[in-house]
Tab-separated table of C-alpha atoms in Angstrom:
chain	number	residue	atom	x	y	z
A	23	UNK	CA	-8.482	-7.083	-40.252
A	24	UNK	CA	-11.398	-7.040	-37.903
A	25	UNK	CA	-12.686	-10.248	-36.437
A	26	UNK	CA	-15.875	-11.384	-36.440
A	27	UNK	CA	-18.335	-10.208	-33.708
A	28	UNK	CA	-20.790	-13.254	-34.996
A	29	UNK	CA	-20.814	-16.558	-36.419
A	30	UNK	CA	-24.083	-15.713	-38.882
A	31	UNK	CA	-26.293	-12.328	-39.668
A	32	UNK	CA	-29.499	-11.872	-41.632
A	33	UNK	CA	-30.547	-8.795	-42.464
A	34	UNK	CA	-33.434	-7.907	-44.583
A	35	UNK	CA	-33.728	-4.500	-46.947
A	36	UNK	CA	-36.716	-2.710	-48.342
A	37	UNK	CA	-38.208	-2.154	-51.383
A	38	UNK	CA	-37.860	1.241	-53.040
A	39	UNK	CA	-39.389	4.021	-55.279
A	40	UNK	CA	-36.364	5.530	-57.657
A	41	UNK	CA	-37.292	8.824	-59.676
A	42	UNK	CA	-40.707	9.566	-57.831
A	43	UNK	CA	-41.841	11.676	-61.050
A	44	UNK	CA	-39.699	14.052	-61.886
A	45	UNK	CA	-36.183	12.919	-59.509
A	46	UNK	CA	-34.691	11.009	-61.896
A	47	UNK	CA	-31.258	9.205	-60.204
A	48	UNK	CA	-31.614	11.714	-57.401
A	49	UNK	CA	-34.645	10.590	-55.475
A	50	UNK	CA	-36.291	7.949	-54.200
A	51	UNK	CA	-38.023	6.416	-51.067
A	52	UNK	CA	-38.190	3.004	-49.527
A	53	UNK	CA	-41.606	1.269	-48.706
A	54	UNK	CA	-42.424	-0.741	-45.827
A	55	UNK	CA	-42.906	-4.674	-46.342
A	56	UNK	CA	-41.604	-6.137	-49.198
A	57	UNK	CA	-37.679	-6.599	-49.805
A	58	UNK	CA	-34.962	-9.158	-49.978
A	59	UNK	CA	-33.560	-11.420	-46.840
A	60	UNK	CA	-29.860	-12.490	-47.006
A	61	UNK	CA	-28.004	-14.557	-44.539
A	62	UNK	CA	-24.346	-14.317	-43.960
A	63	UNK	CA	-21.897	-16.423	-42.218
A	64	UNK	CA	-18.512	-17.448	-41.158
A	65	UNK	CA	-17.697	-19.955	-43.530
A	66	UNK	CA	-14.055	-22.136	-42.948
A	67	UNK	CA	-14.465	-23.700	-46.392
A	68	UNK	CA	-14.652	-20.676	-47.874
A	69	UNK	CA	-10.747	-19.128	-48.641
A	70	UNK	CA	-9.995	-16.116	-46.268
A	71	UNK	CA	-10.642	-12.937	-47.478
A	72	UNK	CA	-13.262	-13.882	-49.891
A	73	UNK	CA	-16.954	-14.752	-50.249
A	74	UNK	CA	-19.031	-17.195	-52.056
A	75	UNK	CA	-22.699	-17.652	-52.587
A	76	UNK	CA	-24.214	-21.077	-51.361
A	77	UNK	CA	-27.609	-21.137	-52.553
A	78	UNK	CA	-30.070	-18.403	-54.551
A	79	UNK	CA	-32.814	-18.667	-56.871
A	80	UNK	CA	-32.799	-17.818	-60.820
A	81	UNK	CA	-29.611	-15.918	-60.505
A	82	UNK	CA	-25.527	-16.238	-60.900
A	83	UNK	CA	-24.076	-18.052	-57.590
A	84	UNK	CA	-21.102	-16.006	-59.300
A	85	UNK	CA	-20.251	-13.317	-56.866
A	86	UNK	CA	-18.809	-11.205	-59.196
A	87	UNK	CA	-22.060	-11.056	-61.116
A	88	UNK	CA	-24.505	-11.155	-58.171
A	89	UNK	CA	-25.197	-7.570	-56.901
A	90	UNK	CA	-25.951	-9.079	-53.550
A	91	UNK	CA	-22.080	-10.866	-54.090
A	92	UNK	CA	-20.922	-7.571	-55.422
A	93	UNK	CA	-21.720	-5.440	-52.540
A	94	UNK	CA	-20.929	-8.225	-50.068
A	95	UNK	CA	-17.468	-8.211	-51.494
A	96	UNK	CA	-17.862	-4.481	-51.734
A	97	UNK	CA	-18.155	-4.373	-47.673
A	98	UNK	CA	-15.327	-7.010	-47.140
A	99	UNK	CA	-13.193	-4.397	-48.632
A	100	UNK	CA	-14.156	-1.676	-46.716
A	101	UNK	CA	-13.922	-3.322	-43.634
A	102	UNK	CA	-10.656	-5.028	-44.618
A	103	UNK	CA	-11.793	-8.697	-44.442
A	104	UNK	CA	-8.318	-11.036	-44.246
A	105	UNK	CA	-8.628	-13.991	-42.294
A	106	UNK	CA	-12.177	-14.990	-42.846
A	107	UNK	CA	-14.128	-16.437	-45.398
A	108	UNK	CA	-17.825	-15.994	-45.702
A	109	UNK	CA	-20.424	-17.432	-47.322
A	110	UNK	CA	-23.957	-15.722	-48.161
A	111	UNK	CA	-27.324	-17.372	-48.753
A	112	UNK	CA	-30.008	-15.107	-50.429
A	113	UNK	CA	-33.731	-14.904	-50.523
A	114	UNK	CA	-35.598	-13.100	-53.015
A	115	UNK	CA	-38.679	-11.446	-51.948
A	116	UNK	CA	-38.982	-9.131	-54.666
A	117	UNK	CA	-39.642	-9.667	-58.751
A	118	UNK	CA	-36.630	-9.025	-61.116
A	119	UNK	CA	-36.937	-6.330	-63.042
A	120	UNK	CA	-40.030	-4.859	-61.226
A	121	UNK	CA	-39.174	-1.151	-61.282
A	122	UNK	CA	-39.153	-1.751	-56.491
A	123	UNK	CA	-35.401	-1.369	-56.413
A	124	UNK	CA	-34.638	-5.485	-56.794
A	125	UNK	CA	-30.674	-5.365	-57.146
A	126	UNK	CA	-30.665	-2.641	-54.916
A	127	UNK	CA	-32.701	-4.681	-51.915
A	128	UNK	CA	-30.378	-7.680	-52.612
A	129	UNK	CA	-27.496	-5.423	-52.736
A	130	UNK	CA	-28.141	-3.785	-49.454
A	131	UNK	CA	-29.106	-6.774	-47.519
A	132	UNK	CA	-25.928	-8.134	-48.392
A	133	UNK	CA	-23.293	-5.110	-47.185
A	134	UNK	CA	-25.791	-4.405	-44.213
A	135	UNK	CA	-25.315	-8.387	-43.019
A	136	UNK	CA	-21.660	-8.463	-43.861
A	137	UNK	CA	-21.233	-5.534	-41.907
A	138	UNK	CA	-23.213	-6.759	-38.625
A	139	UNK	CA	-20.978	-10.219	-38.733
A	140	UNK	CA	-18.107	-7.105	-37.620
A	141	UNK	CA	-20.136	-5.561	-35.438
A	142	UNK	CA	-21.301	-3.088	-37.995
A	143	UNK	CA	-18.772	-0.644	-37.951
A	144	UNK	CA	-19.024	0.972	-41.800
A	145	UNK	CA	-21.504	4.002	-41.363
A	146	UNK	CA	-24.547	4.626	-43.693
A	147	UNK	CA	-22.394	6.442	-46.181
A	148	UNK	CA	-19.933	3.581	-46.580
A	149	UNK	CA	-22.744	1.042	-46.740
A	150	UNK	CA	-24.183	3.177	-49.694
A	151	UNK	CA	-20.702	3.039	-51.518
A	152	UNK	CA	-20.674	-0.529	-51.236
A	153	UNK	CA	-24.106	-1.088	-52.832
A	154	UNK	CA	-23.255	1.267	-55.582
A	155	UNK	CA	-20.221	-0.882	-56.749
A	156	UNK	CA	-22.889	-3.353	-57.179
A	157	UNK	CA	-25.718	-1.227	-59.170
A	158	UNK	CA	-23.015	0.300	-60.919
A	159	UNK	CA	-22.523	-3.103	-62.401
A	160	UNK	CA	-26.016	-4.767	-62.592
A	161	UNK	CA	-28.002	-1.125	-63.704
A	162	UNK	CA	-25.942	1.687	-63.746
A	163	UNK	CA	-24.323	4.112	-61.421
A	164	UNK	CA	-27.278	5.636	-59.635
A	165	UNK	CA	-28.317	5.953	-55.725
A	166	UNK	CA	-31.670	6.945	-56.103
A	167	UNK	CA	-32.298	2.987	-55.096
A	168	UNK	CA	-29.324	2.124	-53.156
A	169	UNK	CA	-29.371	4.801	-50.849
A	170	UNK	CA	-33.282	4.685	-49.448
A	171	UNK	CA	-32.742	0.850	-49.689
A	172	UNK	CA	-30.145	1.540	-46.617
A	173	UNK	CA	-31.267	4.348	-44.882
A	174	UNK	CA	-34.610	4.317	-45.043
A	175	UNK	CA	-37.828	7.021	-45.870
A	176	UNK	CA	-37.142	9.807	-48.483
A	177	UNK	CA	-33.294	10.165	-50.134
A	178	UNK	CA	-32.143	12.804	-52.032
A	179	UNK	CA	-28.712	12.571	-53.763
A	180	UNK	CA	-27.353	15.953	-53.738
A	181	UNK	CA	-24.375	15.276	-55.409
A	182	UNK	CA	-22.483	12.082	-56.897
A	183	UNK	CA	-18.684	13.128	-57.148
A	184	UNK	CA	-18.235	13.029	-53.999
A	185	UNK	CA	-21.260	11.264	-53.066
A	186	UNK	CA	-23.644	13.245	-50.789
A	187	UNK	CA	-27.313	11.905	-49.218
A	188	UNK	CA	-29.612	14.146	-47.535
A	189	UNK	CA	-32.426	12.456	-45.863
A	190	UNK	CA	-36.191	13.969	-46.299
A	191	UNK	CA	-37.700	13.789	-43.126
A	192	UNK	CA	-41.483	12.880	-43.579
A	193	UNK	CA	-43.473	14.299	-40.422
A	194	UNK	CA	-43.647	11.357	-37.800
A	195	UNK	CA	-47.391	10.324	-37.307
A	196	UNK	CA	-48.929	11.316	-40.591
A	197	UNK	CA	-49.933	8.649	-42.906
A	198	UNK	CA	-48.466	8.063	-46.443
A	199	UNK	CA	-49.494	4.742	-48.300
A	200	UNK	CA	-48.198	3.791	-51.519
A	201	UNK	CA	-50.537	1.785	-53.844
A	202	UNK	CA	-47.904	-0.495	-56.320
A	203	UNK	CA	-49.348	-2.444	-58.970
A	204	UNK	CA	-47.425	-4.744	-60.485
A	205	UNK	CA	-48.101	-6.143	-64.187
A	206	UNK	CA	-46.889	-9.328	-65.404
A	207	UNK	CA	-44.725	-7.720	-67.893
A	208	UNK	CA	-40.655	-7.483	-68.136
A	209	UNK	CA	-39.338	-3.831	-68.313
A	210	UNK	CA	-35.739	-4.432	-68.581
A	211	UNK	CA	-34.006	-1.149	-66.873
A	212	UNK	CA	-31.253	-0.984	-69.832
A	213	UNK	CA	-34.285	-1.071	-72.427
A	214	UNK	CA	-36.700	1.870	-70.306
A	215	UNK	CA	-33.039	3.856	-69.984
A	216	UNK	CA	-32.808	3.413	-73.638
A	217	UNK	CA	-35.843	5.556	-74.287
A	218	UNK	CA	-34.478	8.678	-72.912
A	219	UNK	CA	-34.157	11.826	-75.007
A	220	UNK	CA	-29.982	12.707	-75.173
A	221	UNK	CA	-31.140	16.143	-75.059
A	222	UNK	CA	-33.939	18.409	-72.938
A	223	UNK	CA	-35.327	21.146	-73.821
A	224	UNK	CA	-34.635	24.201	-71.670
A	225	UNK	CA	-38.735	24.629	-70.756
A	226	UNK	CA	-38.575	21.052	-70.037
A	227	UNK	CA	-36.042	21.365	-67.703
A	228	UNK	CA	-37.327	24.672	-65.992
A	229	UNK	CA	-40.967	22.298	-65.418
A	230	UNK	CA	-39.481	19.397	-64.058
A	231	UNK	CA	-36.580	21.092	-61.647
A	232	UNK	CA	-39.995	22.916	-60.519
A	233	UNK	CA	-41.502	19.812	-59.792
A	234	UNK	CA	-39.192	18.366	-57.963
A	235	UNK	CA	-38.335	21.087	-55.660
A	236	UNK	CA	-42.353	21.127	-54.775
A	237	UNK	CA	-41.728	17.385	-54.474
A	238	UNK	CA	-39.099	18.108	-51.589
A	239	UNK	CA	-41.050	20.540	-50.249
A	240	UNK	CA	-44.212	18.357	-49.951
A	241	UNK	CA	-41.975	15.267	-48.283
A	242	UNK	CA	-40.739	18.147	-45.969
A	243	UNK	CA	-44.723	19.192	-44.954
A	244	UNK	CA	-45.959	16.216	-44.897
A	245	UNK	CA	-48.268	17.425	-47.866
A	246	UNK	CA	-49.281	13.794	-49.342
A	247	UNK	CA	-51.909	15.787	-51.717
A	248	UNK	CA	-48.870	17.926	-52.980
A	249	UNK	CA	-46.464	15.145	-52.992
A	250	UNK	CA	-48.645	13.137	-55.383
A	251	UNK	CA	-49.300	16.344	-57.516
A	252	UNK	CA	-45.483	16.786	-57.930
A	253	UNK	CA	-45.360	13.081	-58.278
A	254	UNK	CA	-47.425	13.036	-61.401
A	255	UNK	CA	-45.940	15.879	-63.212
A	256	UNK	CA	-42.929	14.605	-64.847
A	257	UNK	CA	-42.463	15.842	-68.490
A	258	UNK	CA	-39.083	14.436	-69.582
A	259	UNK	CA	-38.787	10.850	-68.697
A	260	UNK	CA	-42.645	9.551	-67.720
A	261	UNK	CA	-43.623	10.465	-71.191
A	262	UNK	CA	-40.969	8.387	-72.928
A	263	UNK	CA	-41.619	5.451	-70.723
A	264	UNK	CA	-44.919	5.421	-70.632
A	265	UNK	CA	-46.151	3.710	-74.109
A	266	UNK	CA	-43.485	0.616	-73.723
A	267	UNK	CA	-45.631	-0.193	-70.612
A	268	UNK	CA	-49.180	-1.751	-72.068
A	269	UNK	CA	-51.988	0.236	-70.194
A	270	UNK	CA	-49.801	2.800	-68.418
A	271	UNK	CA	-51.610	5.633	-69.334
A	272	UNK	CA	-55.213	3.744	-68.726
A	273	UNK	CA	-53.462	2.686	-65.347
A	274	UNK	CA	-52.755	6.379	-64.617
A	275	UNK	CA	-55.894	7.786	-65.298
A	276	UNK	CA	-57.991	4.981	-63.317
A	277	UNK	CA	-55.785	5.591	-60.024
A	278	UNK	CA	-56.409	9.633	-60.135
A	279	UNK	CA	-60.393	9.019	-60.752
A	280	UNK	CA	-60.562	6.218	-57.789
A	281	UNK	CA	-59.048	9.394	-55.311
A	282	UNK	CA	-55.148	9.131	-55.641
A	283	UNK	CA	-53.568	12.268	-54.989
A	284	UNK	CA	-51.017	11.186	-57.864
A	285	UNK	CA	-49.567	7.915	-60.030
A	286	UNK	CA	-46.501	7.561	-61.845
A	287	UNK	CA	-43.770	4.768	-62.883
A	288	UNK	CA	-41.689	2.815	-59.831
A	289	UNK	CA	-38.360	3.402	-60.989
A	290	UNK	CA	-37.640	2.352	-64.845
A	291	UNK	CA	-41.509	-0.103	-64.582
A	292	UNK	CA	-43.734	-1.872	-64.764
A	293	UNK	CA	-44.596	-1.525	-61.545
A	294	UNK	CA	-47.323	1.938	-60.883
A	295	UNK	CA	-47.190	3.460	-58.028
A	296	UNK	CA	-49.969	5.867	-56.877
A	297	UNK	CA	-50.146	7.572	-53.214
A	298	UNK	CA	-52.935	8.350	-50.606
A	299	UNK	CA	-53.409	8.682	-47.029
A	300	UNK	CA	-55.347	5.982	-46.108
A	301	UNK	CA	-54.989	2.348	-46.373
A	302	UNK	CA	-58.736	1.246	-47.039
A	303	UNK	CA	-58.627	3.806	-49.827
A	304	UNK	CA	-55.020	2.336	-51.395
A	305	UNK	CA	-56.814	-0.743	-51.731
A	306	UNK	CA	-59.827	0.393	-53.464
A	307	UNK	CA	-57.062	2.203	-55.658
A	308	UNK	CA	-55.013	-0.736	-56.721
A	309	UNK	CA	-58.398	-2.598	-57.642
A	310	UNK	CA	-59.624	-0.022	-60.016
A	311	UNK	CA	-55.875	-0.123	-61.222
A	312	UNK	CA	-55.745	-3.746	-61.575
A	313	UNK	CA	-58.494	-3.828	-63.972
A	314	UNK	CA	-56.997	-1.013	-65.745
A	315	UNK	CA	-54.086	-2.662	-66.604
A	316	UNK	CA	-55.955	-5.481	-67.975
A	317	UNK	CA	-58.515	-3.927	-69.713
A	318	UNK	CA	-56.060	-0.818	-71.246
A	319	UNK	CA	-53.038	-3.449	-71.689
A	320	UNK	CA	-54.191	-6.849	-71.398
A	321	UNK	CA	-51.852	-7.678	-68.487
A	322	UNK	CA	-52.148	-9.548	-65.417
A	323	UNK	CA	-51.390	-7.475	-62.287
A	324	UNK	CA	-51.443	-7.804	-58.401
A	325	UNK	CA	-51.550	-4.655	-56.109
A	326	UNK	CA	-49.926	-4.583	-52.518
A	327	UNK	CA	-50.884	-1.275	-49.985
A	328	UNK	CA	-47.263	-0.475	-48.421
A	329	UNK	CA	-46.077	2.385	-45.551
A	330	UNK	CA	-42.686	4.245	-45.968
A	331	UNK	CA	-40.318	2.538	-44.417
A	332	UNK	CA	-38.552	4.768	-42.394
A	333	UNK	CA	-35.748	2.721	-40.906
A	334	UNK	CA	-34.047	1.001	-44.149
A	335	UNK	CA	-32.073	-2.165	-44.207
A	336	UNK	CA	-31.334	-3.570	-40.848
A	337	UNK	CA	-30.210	-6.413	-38.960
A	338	UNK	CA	-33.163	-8.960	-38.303
């Protein structure tokens, strides 16, 4: 039963990019910011041993249905947590059901401050386990937002039983921009899951695994040009997501004529997400993708020029 190292933490974690193109649930990045903020702290009125959320915006102050309450809990555990009660304010910087890794953000935030009120003594790995009780409840039992969410830059979840992580290690000093364009359109993640085929065809499966390895390999180079190539060449799940998204494919299109060296879905949408090495030129991008979106789909969008974030969630 450790004891407290601090009366209050904050800590704030990053947006993320799951599936990338063809990694579905087994890869995914974080980008540089945009996240969620939460603030925990020593609370007496709050029974020992336990946690309770004192003030969010348009979501359950139940812990047990909060994913930033569920991984808080989630860390208590780990740690042991007896003879202290906390109590955790959140602030959402990120759009529900945006296809940028929303739960997971909250859900990281939340273990990552719990854990620095102890003195942060749960490692990466344990962190990760606590924000995947939480996604397992809120989206489903997958990493590929939890994990870069925590530990920062590229993420690749080797396996899930037992869970293992291997960070991508994107050259230090080149430039990789991510253009996200956001519509103002509601892709719940149950729905866009719901469009999956139960079965893949074994030339389906030969393309994609391809993909995805020259994915790796690109992070690896530093090869943004082959990065967004691999990016765009998902065959099993893009396709199926793709018309419940109004102006998707318009959106697609526009970003790889502007000079994006590839476009595809954020996670399970709406949210685009193209890449280029330059930041003047990701602007210039997300306009012509903008107008896409409302001219192919007749939706409202904004567009935001991020870095990867290479360091993850962290104490602030």
């Amino acid at each position: 039963d450790p004891s407290p190292a601090f009366r209050s933490v904050t800590a704030f974690a990053p947006a993320t990019i799951a599936n990338l193109g063809p990694g579905f649930d087994f890869l995914g990045c974080a980008v540089d910011g945009v996240g969620d903020t939460v603030t925990v702290a020593v609370d007496p009125t709050v029974p020992a041993g336990t946690l309770s959320i004192s003030s969010i915006s348009k979501l359950s102050r139940d812990p047990l249905w909060n994913c930033a309450g569920i991984a808080g809990i989630a860390a208590m555990r780990a740690l042991d947590v007896r003879s202290v009660g906390l109590s955790l304010h959140l602030e959402k910087g990120l759009p529900l059901g945006s296809g940028l890794g929303s739960s997971a953000a909250s859900a990281a935030a939340a273990a990552v401050a719990v854990n620095g009120i102890f003195g942060g003594r749960l490692s990466l790995g344990e962190l990760v386990i606590a924000g995947l009780e939480s996604e397992k409840k809120i989206s489903g039992y997958h990493a590929d937002n939890i994990a870069p969410s925590i530990m920062g830059g590229f993420i690749l979840i080797r396996s899930y039983d037992p869970l293992e992580l291997l960070r991508l290690e994107f050259p230090a000093g080149q430039d990789l921009y991510f253009v996200l364009v956001s519509p103002e359109f509601e892709a719940p993640t149950k729905k866009m899951r719901a469009a999956l085929p139960p079965e893949v065809e074994m030339k389906d499966h030969v393309h994609n695994s391809s993909q995805a390895a020259a994915l790796v390999a690109a992070v690896m180079q530093g090869d943004v040009r082959g990065l967004g190539l691999a990016m765009s060449s998902d065959g099993i799940v893009e396709p199926r997501r793709v018309p419940l998204i109004p102006g998707m494919a318009g959106v697609k299109k526009a970003a790889i004529e502007a000079g994006a060296f590839g476009c595809t879905i954020s996670g399970s949408g709406p949210t685009a997400v193209a890449v280029i090495d330059g930041e003047e030129k990701g602007k210039e991008i997300g306009d012509r993708m903008v107008e896409a979106f409302l001219r192919e789909g007749g939706l409202k969008a904004s567009a935001t020029v991020a870095r990867l974030d290479r360091v993850g969630a962290r104490v602030i």
